[in-house]
């Protein structure tokens, strides 16, 4: 058996393709749901971290630091295998989404914070001097400017989330990677794994390139 | 009699630094006051206390139209009555010129969109920028941006206008256009407090000139007396330094 037959066996690939597509669909659902929930969580955490009462600020900071430090795989296994001991039994999808969201929210909060802190003080002062309240200052003046700045790091984070969905295969979620490993076992041939890798690349590589372009454009605007 | 703006025993500390050392100042309704002095004398800090962009110590008191300038729900109300123009313009870069002017009336006064837009266009006409309503601030010169900032402050129909060195960040050839707008405003009866280095403007437009140094008000006099017969030695030294060179 030559290398091509082993890793790029078209017959095996064609047979496993429907399985891979099913896995891809689940991967995308999990990725999208976790990214969106992470954005909402992150914005909320960021606002608490910057503007809540002092004790809440400290708690938020602890949350953010802990969830940026913990390996996602460890968190996922705790959610899926440990929580049932206290009566909380979550499906593989919900477990994976919860773990991804908790971590993504922590990173997103820091990204939003950097975006808000990059806005000059004069913008806050001008809004305050006009009589705008805190909420209006945020929604009408600060966040619209911050969002532009944080689009590249947010996209980066989203890429990470999609990549990390592959960890969900350890809690028996039939995502793209899980489908590929099953197809590989079934066919006794690793071509489906290569197929999965190509599919991941096909989705994520354009996003990586997009981030580079956005960053270049943003830096050009600064100069 | 307490003035329209009443400042009593105003103290401000930045850590160890005592920036304002007990300022007492009464400003009448419609009065135009220019505050001059060397940099670091506390003049910007003083006017930033009037709308409480700077916090000040609890034993100090500032009232605008009788309303104490305290943190809390009153503060936004005071700020809506007190317009401010900054040295660095601080226009909102993501909004067009017209939208910059419309924002506060729409959000704070709940003015309708069409009405706010019409008002913005009238104000732009007044500061000579009617043709630029749809542009973004970055497309305008410094002098034009500062005139937009004045129009933006006027949109709230404030009783008081604070100017924090409005021409200091401008190229020399643009200073005049901004001062002209301010001169027109001074005729309208709005109360103005202007921190400035433009002695010519102070002499012609102010009802009263205040000289600050070291966090204190050293001298306060009508412009004639202030410039031709300053009483205090420190005022004389300052005027000598800025006028004769």
PDB file of N, CA, C and O in Angstrom, chain A residues 126-190:
ATOM      1  N   UNK A 126     -16.629  64.261  26.624  1.00  0.00           N
ATOM      2  CA  UNK A 126     -17.545  64.992  25.751  1.00  0.00           C
ATOM      3  C   UNK A 126     -18.966  64.466  25.933  1.00  0.00           C
ATOM      4  O   UNK A 126     -19.926  65.238  26.005  1.00  0.00           O
ATOM      5  N   UNK A 127     -19.109  63.148  26.031  1.00  0.00           N
ATOM      6  CA  UNK A 127     -20.434  62.558  26.219  1.00  0.00           C
ATOM      7  C   UNK A 127     -21.018  62.985  27.567  1.00  0.00           C
ATOM      8  O   UNK A 127     -22.191  63.378  27.659  1.00  0.00           O
ATOM      9  N   UNK A 128     -20.190  62.955  28.606  1.00  0.00           N
ATOM     10  CA  UNK A 128     -20.664  63.345  29.937  1.00  0.00           C
ATOM     11  C   UNK A 128     -21.069  64.817  29.942  1.00  0.00           C
ATOM     12  O   UNK A 128     -22.111  65.184  30.485  1.00  0.00           O
ATOM     13  N   UNK A 129     -20.251  65.662  29.311  1.00  0.00           N
ATOM     14  CA  UNK A 129     -20.531  67.097  29.315  1.00  0.00           C
ATOM     15  C   UNK A 129     -21.837  67.419  28.590  1.00  0.00           C
ATOM     16  O   UNK A 129     -22.475  68.423  28.859  1.00  0.00           O
ATOM     17  N   UNK A 130     -22.247  66.537  27.654  1.00  0.00           N
ATOM     18  CA  UNK A 130     -23.503  66.764  26.932  1.00  0.00           C
ATOM     19  C   UNK A 130     -24.705  66.274  27.740  1.00  0.00           C
ATOM     20  O   UNK A 130     -25.842  66.462  27.318  1.00  0.00           O
ATOM     21  N   UNK A 131     -24.456  65.624  28.864  1.00  0.00           N
ATOM     22  CA  UNK A 131     -25.551  65.143  29.694  1.00  0.00           C
ATOM     23  C   UNK A 131     -25.966  63.717  29.386  1.00  0.00           C
ATOM     24  O   UNK A 131     -26.992  63.246  29.874  1.00  0.00           O
ATOM     25  N   UNK A 132     -25.187  62.995  28.584  1.00  0.00           N
ATOM     26  CA  UNK A 132     -25.513  61.592  28.319  1.00  0.00           C
ATOM     27  C   UNK A 132     -25.223  60.769  29.572  1.00  0.00           C
ATOM     28  O   UNK A 132     -24.232  61.001  30.258  1.00  0.00           O
ATOM     29  N   UNK A 133     -26.092  59.810  29.853  1.00  0.00           N
ATOM     30  CA  UNK A 133     -25.865  58.912  30.983  1.00  0.00           C
ATOM     31  C   UNK A 133     -24.844  57.850  30.617  1.00  0.00           C
ATOM     32  O   UNK A 133     -24.382  57.779  29.476  1.00  0.00           O
ATOM     33  N   UNK A 134     -24.501  57.018  31.594  1.00  0.00           N
ATOM     34  CA  UNK A 134     -23.471  56.013  31.365  1.00  0.00           C
ATOM     35  C   UNK A 134     -23.853  55.059  30.232  1.00  0.00           C
ATOM     36  O   UNK A 134     -23.066  54.756  29.343  1.00  0.00           O
ATOM     37  N   UNK A 135     -25.099  54.609  30.276  1.00  0.00           N
ATOM     38  CA  UNK A 135     -25.549  53.637  29.284  1.00  0.00           C
ATOM     39  C   UNK A 135     -25.546  54.210  27.879  1.00  0.00           C
ATOM     40  O   UNK A 135     -25.104  53.582  26.921  1.00  0.00           O
ATOM     41  N   UNK A 136     -26.041  55.453  27.771  1.00  0.00           N
ATOM     42  CA  UNK A 136     -26.071  56.109  26.457  1.00  0.00           C
ATOM     43  C   UNK A 136     -24.655  56.360  25.962  1.00  0.00           C
ATOM     44  O   UNK A 136     -24.364  56.210  24.766  1.00  0.00           O
ATOM     45  N   UNK A 137     -23.772  56.756  26.885  1.00  0.00           N
ATOM     46  CA  UNK A 137     -22.377  56.971  26.499  1.00  0.00           C
ATOM     47  C   UNK A 137     -21.803  55.696  25.905  1.00  0.00           C
ATOM     48  O   UNK A 137     -21.134  55.722  24.869  1.00  0.00           O
ATOM     49  N   UNK A 138     -22.090  54.570  26.547  1.00  0.00           N
ATOM     50  CA  UNK A 138     -21.578  53.297  26.059  1.00  0.00           C
ATOM     51  C   UNK A 138     -22.162  52.948  24.693  1.00  0.00           C
ATOM     52  O   UNK A 138     -21.434  52.666  23.748  1.00  0.00           O
ATOM     53  N   UNK A 139     -23.508  52.962  24.599  1.00  0.00           N
ATOM     54  CA  UNK A 139     -24.120  52.431  23.376  1.00  0.00           C
ATOM     55  C   UNK A 139     -23.977  53.379  22.189  1.00  0.00           C
ATOM     56  O   UNK A 139     -23.865  52.936  21.058  1.00  0.00           O
ATOM     57  N   UNK A 140     -23.945  54.699  22.439  1.00  0.00           N
ATOM     58  CA  UNK A 140     -23.925  55.627  21.313  1.00  0.00           C
ATOM     59  C   UNK A 140     -22.533  56.139  20.972  1.00  0.00           C
ATOM     60  O   UNK A 140     -22.283  56.559  19.849  1.00  0.00           O
ATOM     61  N   UNK A 141     -21.638  56.164  21.953  1.00  0.00           N
ATOM     62  CA  UNK A 141     -20.339  56.799  21.715  1.00  0.00           C
ATOM     63  C   UNK A 141     -19.187  55.800  21.785  1.00  0.00           C
ATOM     64  O   UNK A 141     -18.387  55.698  20.852  1.00  0.00           O
ATOM     65  N   UNK A 142     -19.105  55.045  22.866  1.00  0.00           N
ATOM     66  CA  UNK A 142     -17.892  54.258  23.096  1.00  0.00           C
ATOM     67  C   UNK A 142     -17.915  52.935  22.315  1.00  0.00           C
ATOM     68  O   UNK A 142     -17.014  52.652  21.530  1.00  0.00           O
ATOM     69  N   UNK A 143     -18.966  52.126  22.509  1.00  0.00           N
ATOM     70  CA  UNK A 143     -18.955  50.794  21.891  1.00  0.00           C
ATOM     71  C   UNK A 143     -18.884  50.836  20.363  1.00  0.00           C
ATOM     72  O   UNK A 143     -18.146  50.051  19.774  1.00  0.00           O
ATOM     73  N   UNK A 144     -19.622  51.748  19.701  1.00  0.00           N
ATOM     74  CA  UNK A 144     -19.494  51.765  18.240  1.00  0.00           C
ATOM     75  C   UNK A 144     -18.054  51.987  17.770  1.00  0.00           C
ATOM     76  O   UNK A 144     -17.654  51.465  16.733  1.00  0.00           O
ATOM     77  N   UNK A 145     -17.277  52.742  18.541  1.00  0.00           N
ATOM     78  CA  UNK A 145     -15.874  52.947  18.172  1.00  0.00           C
ATOM     79  C   UNK A 145     -15.019  51.749  18.557  1.00  0.00           C
ATOM     80  O   UNK A 145     -14.105  51.361  17.832  1.00  0.00           O
ATOM     81  N   UNK A 146     -15.336  51.153  19.726  1.00  0.00           N
ATOM     82  CA  UNK A 146     -14.544  50.006  20.188  1.00  0.00           C
ATOM     83  C   UNK A 146     -14.706  48.822  19.252  1.00  0.00           C
ATOM     84  O   UNK A 146     -13.746  48.117  18.951  1.00  0.00           O
ATOM     85  N   UNK A 147     -15.958  48.611  18.791  1.00  0.00           N
ATOM     86  CA  UNK A 147     -16.246  47.392  18.023  1.00  0.00           C
ATOM     87  C   UNK A 147     -15.339  47.311  16.803  1.00  0.00           C
ATOM     88  O   UNK A 147     -14.809  46.263  16.486  1.00  0.00           O
ATOM     89  N   UNK A 148     -15.165  48.470  16.132  1.00  0.00           N
ATOM     90  CA  UNK A 148     -14.284  48.452  14.969  1.00  0.00           C
ATOM     91  C   UNK A 148     -12.907  47.943  15.333  1.00  0.00           C
ATOM     92  O   UNK A 148     -12.299  47.167  14.610  1.00  0.00           O
ATOM     93  N   UNK A 149     -12.414  48.414  16.473  1.00  0.00           N
ATOM     94  CA  UNK A 149     -11.058  48.047  16.872  1.00  0.00           C
ATOM     95  C   UNK A 149     -10.945  46.592  17.252  1.00  0.00           C
ATOM     96  O   UNK A 149      -9.890  45.988  17.081  1.00  0.00           O
ATOM     97  N   UNK A 150     -12.030  46.030  17.830  1.00  0.00           N
ATOM     98  CA  UNK A 150     -11.896  44.671  18.361  1.00  0.00           C
ATOM     99  C   UNK A 150     -12.335  43.604  17.373  1.00  0.00           C
ATOM    100  O   UNK A 150     -12.274  42.421  17.702  1.00  0.00           O
ATOM    101  N   UNK A 151     -12.739  43.987  16.170  1.00  0.00           N
ATOM    102  CA  UNK A 151     -13.160  42.960  15.208  1.00  0.00           C
ATOM    103  C   UNK A 151     -12.030  41.966  14.902  1.00  0.00           C
ATOM    104  O   UNK A 151     -12.262  40.750  14.958  1.00  0.00           O
ATOM    105  N   UNK A 152     -10.798  42.409  14.633  1.00  0.00           N
ATOM    106  CA  UNK A 152      -9.756  41.403  14.383  1.00  0.00           C
ATOM    107  C   UNK A 152      -9.516  40.456  15.574  1.00  0.00           C
ATOM    108  O   UNK A 152      -9.545  39.234  15.366  1.00  0.00           O
ATOM    109  N   UNK A 153      -9.313  40.948  16.802  1.00  0.00           N
ATOM    110  CA  UNK A 153      -9.117  39.985  17.898  1.00  0.00           C
ATOM    111  C   UNK A 153     -10.354  39.125  18.170  1.00  0.00           C
ATOM    112  O   UNK A 153     -10.219  37.957  18.545  1.00  0.00           O
ATOM    113  N   UNK A 154     -11.555  39.677  17.947  1.00  0.00           N
ATOM    114  CA  UNK A 154     -12.755  38.850  18.134  1.00  0.00           C
ATOM    115  C   UNK A 154     -12.808  37.737  17.100  1.00  0.00           C
ATOM    116  O   UNK A 154     -13.206  36.605  17.407  1.00  0.00           O
ATOM    117  N   UNK A 155     -12.424  38.045  15.871  1.00  0.00           N
ATOM    118  CA  UNK A 155     -12.419  37.020  14.832  1.00  0.00           C
ATOM    119  C   UNK A 155     -11.400  35.938  15.183  1.00  0.00           C
ATOM    120  O   UNK A 155     -11.669  34.742  15.044  1.00  0.00           O
ATOM    121  N   UNK A 156     -10.243  36.374  15.659  1.00  0.00           N
ATOM    122  CA  UNK A 156      -9.239  35.416  16.125  1.00  0.00           C
ATOM    123  C   UNK A 156      -9.804  34.484  17.173  1.00  0.00           C
ATOM    124  O   UNK A 156      -9.623  33.270  17.125  1.00  0.00           O
ATOM    125  N   UNK A 157     -10.490  35.079  18.141  1.00  0.00           N
ATOM    126  CA  UNK A 157     -11.070  34.278  19.212  1.00  0.00           C
ATOM    127  C   UNK A 157     -12.103  33.299  18.649  1.00  0.00           C
ATOM    128  O   UNK A 157     -12.171  32.146  19.078  1.00  0.00           O
ATOM    129  N   UNK A 158     -12.879  33.771  17.667  1.00  0.00           N
ATOM    130  CA  UNK A 158     -13.886  32.886  17.071  1.00  0.00           C
ATOM    131  C   UNK A 158     -13.226  31.700  16.382  1.00  0.00           C
ATOM    132  O   UNK A 158     -13.726  30.571  16.452  1.00  0.00           O
ATOM    133  N   UNK A 159     -12.106  31.950  15.734  1.00  0.00           N
ATOM    134  CA  UNK A 159     -11.372  30.847  15.099  1.00  0.00           C
ATOM    135  C   UNK A 159     -10.949  29.833  16.164  1.00  0.00           C
ATOM    136  O   UNK A 159     -11.104  28.616  15.996  1.00  0.00           O
ATOM    137  N   UNK A 160     -10.448  30.339  17.276  1.00  0.00           N
ATOM    138  CA  UNK A 160     -10.055  29.440  18.363  1.00  0.00           C
ATOM    139  C   UNK A 160     -11.232  28.608  18.864  1.00  0.00           C
ATOM    140  O   UNK A 160     -11.088  27.422  19.143  1.00  0.00           O
ATOM    141  N   UNK A 161     -12.392  29.263  18.984  1.00  0.00           N
ATOM    142  CA  UNK A 161     -13.561  28.534  19.475  1.00  0.00           C
ATOM    143  C   UNK A 161     -13.906  27.402  18.516  1.00  0.00           C
ATOM    144  O   UNK A 161     -14.137  26.262  18.927  1.00  0.00           O
ATOM    145  N   UNK A 162     -13.917  27.705  17.213  1.00  0.00           N
ATOM    146  CA  UNK A 162     -14.269  26.667  16.235  1.00  0.00           C
ATOM    147  C   UNK A 162     -13.258  25.528  16.296  1.00  0.00           C
ATOM    148  O   UNK A 162     -13.620  24.339  16.275  1.00  0.00           O
ATOM    149  N   UNK A 163     -11.977  25.872  16.419  1.00  0.00           N
ATOM    150  CA  UNK A 163     -10.968  24.815  16.528  1.00  0.00           C
ATOM    151  C   UNK A 163     -11.190  23.971  17.783  1.00  0.00           C
ATOM    152  O   UNK A 163     -11.072  22.754  17.759  1.00  0.00           O
ATOM    153  N   UNK A 164     -11.524  24.665  18.886  1.00  0.00           N
ATOM    154  CA  UNK A 164     -11.685  23.945  20.152  1.00  0.00           C
ATOM    155  C   UNK A 164     -12.923  23.070  20.190  1.00  0.00           C
ATOM    156  O   UNK A 164     -13.038  22.204  21.062  1.00  0.00           O
ATOM    157  N   UNK A 165     -13.855  23.301  19.254  1.00  0.00           N
ATOM    158  CA  UNK A 165     -15.031  22.413  19.239  1.00  0.00           C
ATOM    159  C   UNK A 165     -14.592  20.964  19.052  1.00  0.00           C
ATOM    160  O   UNK A 165     -15.307  20.048  19.451  1.00  0.00           O
ATOM    161  N   UNK A 166     -13.420  20.761  18.448  1.00  0.00           N
ATOM    162  CA  UNK A 166     -12.946  19.385  18.217  1.00  0.00           C
ATOM    163  C   UNK A 166     -12.789  18.628  19.533  1.00  0.00           C
ATOM    164  O   UNK A 166     -12.887  17.399  19.565  1.00  0.00           O
ATOM    165  N   UNK A 167     -12.556  19.382  20.629  1.00  0.00           N
ATOM    166  CA  UNK A 167     -12.422  18.713  21.930  1.00  0.00           C
ATOM    167  C   UNK A 167     -13.724  18.041  22.350  1.00  0.00           C
ATOM    168  O   UNK A 167     -13.714  17.121  23.166  1.00  0.00           O
ATOM    169  N   UNK A 168     -14.844  18.496  21.787  1.00  0.00           N
ATOM    170  CA  UNK A 168     -16.133  17.920  22.172  1.00  0.00           C
ATOM    171  C   UNK A 168     -16.201  16.443  21.827  1.00  0.00           C
ATOM    172  O   UNK A 168     -17.033  15.712  22.364  1.00  0.00           O
ATOM    173  N   UNK A 169     -15.326  15.991  20.937  1.00  0.00           N
ATOM    174  CA  UNK A 169     -15.372  14.564  20.576  1.00  0.00           C
ATOM    175  C   UNK A 169     -15.051  13.676  21.783  1.00  0.00           C
ATOM    176  O   UNK A 169     -15.467  12.537  21.825  1.00  0.00           O
ATOM    177  N   UNK A 170     -14.338  14.220  22.785  1.00  0.00           N
ATOM    178  CA  UNK A 170     -14.037  13.382  23.958  1.00  0.00           C
ATOM    179  C   UNK A 170     -15.253  13.174  24.846  1.00  0.00           C
ATOM    180  O   UNK A 170     -15.260  12.303  25.699  1.00  0.00           O
ATOM    181  N   UNK A 171     -16.288  14.013  24.710  1.00  0.00           N
ATOM    182  CA  UNK A 171     -17.503  13.723  25.480  1.00  0.00           C
ATOM    183  C   UNK A 171     -18.551  13.114  24.554  1.00  0.00           C
ATOM    184  O   UNK A 171     -19.744  13.282  24.742  1.00  0.00           O
ATOM    185  N   UNK A 172     -18.045  12.412  23.538  1.00  0.00           N
ATOM    186  CA  UNK A 172     -18.907  11.609  22.671  1.00  0.00           C
ATOM    187  C   UNK A 172     -19.884  12.434  21.858  1.00  0.00           C
ATOM    188  O   UNK A 172     -20.979  11.989  21.548  1.00  0.00           O
ATOM    189  N   UNK A 173     -19.492  13.650  21.548  1.00  0.00           N
ATOM    190  CA  UNK A 173     -20.358  14.414  20.651  1.00  0.00           C
ATOM    191  C   UNK A 173     -19.938  14.136  19.213  1.00  0.00           C
ATOM    192  O   UNK A 173     -18.756  14.258  18.894  1.00  0.00           O
ATOM    193  N   UNK A 174     -20.886  13.763  18.355  1.00  0.00           N
ATOM    194  CA  UNK A 174     -20.504  13.370  16.988  1.00  0.00           C
ATOM    195  C   UNK A 174     -20.177  14.571  16.097  1.00  0.00           C
ATOM    196  O   UNK A 174     -20.837  14.822  15.104  1.00  0.00           O
ATOM    197  N   UNK A 175     -19.167  15.339  16.471  1.00  0.00           N
ATOM    198  CA  UNK A 175     -18.764  16.498  15.665  1.00  0.00           C
ATOM    199  C   UNK A 175     -17.887  16.023  14.514  1.00  0.00           C
ATOM    200  O   UNK A 175     -17.715  14.816  14.305  1.00  0.00           O
ATOM    201  N   UNK A 176     -17.299  16.951  13.817  1.00  0.00           N
ATOM    202  CA  UNK A 176     -16.515  16.607  12.627  1.00  0.00           C
ATOM    203  C   UNK A 176     -15.375  15.636  12.957  1.00  0.00           C
ATOM    204  O   UNK A 176     -15.180  14.628  12.281  1.00  0.00           O
ATOM    205  N   UNK A 177     -14.636  15.929  14.017  1.00  0.00           N
ATOM    206  CA  UNK A 177     -13.502  15.064  14.355  1.00  0.00           C
ATOM    207  C   UNK A 177     -13.969  13.666  14.778  1.00  0.00           C
ATOM    208  O   UNK A 177     -13.393  12.655  14.375  1.00  0.00           O
ATOM    209  N   UNK A 178     -15.026  13.626  15.581  1.00  0.00           N
ATOM    210  CA  UNK A 178     -15.546  12.332  16.053  1.00  0.00           C
ATOM    211  C   UNK A 178     -16.010  11.479  14.868  1.00  0.00           C
ATOM    212  O   UNK A 178     -15.728  10.284  14.789  1.00  0.00           O
ATOM    213  N   UNK A 179     -16.730  12.114  13.956  1.00  0.00           N
ATOM    214  CA  UNK A 179     -17.182  11.394  12.767  1.00  0.00           C
ATOM    215  C   UNK A 179     -16.004  10.859  11.982  1.00  0.00           C
ATOM    216  O   UNK A 179     -16.023   9.736  11.469  1.00  0.00           O
ATOM    217  N   UNK A 180     -14.953  11.685  11.909  1.00  0.00           N
ATOM    218  CA  UNK A 180     -13.784  11.265  11.136  1.00  0.00           C
ATOM    219  C   UNK A 180     -13.095  10.076  11.799  1.00  0.00           C
ATOM    220  O   UNK A 180     -12.696   9.124  11.124  1.00  0.00           O
ATOM    221  N   UNK A 181     -12.968  10.121  13.139  1.00  0.00           N
ATOM    222  CA  UNK A 181     -12.301   8.990  13.800  1.00  0.00           C
ATOM    223  C   UNK A 181     -13.136   7.721  13.668  1.00  0.00           C
ATOM    224  O   UNK A 181     -12.600   6.630  13.500  1.00  0.00           O
ATOM    225  N   UNK A 182     -14.464   7.892  13.720  1.00  0.00           N
ATOM    226  CA  UNK A 182     -15.318   6.701  13.553  1.00  0.00           C
ATOM    227  C   UNK A 182     -15.199   6.130  12.145  1.00  0.00           C
ATOM    228  O   UNK A 182     -15.091   4.910  11.961  1.00  0.00           O
ATOM    229  N   UNK A 183     -15.208   7.019  11.170  1.00  0.00           N
ATOM    230  CA  UNK A 183     -15.091   6.566   9.782  1.00  0.00           C
ATOM    231  C   UNK A 183     -13.744   5.890   9.564  1.00  0.00           C
ATOM    232  O   UNK A 183     -13.634   4.896   8.830  1.00  0.00           O
ATOM    233  N   UNK A 184     -12.726   6.425  10.223  1.00  0.00           N
ATOM    234  CA  UNK A 184     -11.388   5.830  10.110  1.00  0.00           C
ATOM    235  C   UNK A 184     -11.378   4.414  10.688  1.00  0.00           C
ATOM    236  O   UNK A 184     -10.838   3.491  10.081  1.00  0.00           O
ATOM    237  N   UNK A 185     -12.029   4.251  11.833  1.00  0.00           N
ATOM    238  CA  UNK A 185     -12.080   2.928  12.441  1.00  0.00           C
ATOM    239  C   UNK A 185     -12.858   1.959  11.553  1.00  0.00           C
ATOM    240  O   UNK A 185     -12.462   0.808  11.361  1.00  0.00           O
ATOM    241  N   UNK A 186     -13.945   2.453  11.014  1.00  0.00           N
ATOM    242  CA  UNK A 186     -14.813   1.631  10.169  1.00  0.00           C
ATOM    243  C   UNK A 186     -14.091   1.154   8.921  1.00  0.00           C
ATOM    244  O   UNK A 186     -14.186  -0.017   8.538  1.00  0.00           O
ATOM    245  N   UNK A 187     -13.348   2.052   8.282  1.00  0.00           N
ATOM    246  CA  UNK A 187     -12.703   1.730   7.018  1.00  0.00           C
ATOM    247  C   UNK A 187     -11.296   1.180   7.225  1.00  0.00           C
ATOM    248  O   UNK A 187     -10.643   0.798   6.263  1.00  0.00           O
ATOM    249  N   UNK A 188     -10.823   1.205   8.471  1.00  0.00           N
ATOM    250  CA  UNK A 188      -9.447   0.833   8.767  1.00  0.00           C
ATOM    251  C   UNK A 188      -8.488   1.594   7.869  1.00  0.00           C
ATOM    252  O   UNK A 188      -7.537   1.054   7.310  1.00  0.00           O
ATOM    253  N   UNK A 189      -8.775   2.863   7.707  1.00  0.00           N
ATOM    254  CA  UNK A 189      -7.962   3.718   6.830  1.00  0.00           C
ATOM    255  C   UNK A 189      -8.074   5.155   7.309  1.00  0.00           C
ATOM    256  O   UNK A 189      -9.178   5.617   7.620  1.00  0.00           O
ATOM    257  N   UNK A 190      -6.952   5.880   7.430  1.00  0.00           N
ATOM    258  CA  UNK A 190      -6.974   7.233   8.032  1.00  0.00           C
ATOM    259  C   UNK A 190      -7.411   8.342   7.078  1.00  0.00           C
ATOM    260  O   UNK A 190      -7.399   9.510   7.481  1.00  0.00           O
TER     261      UNK A 190
END
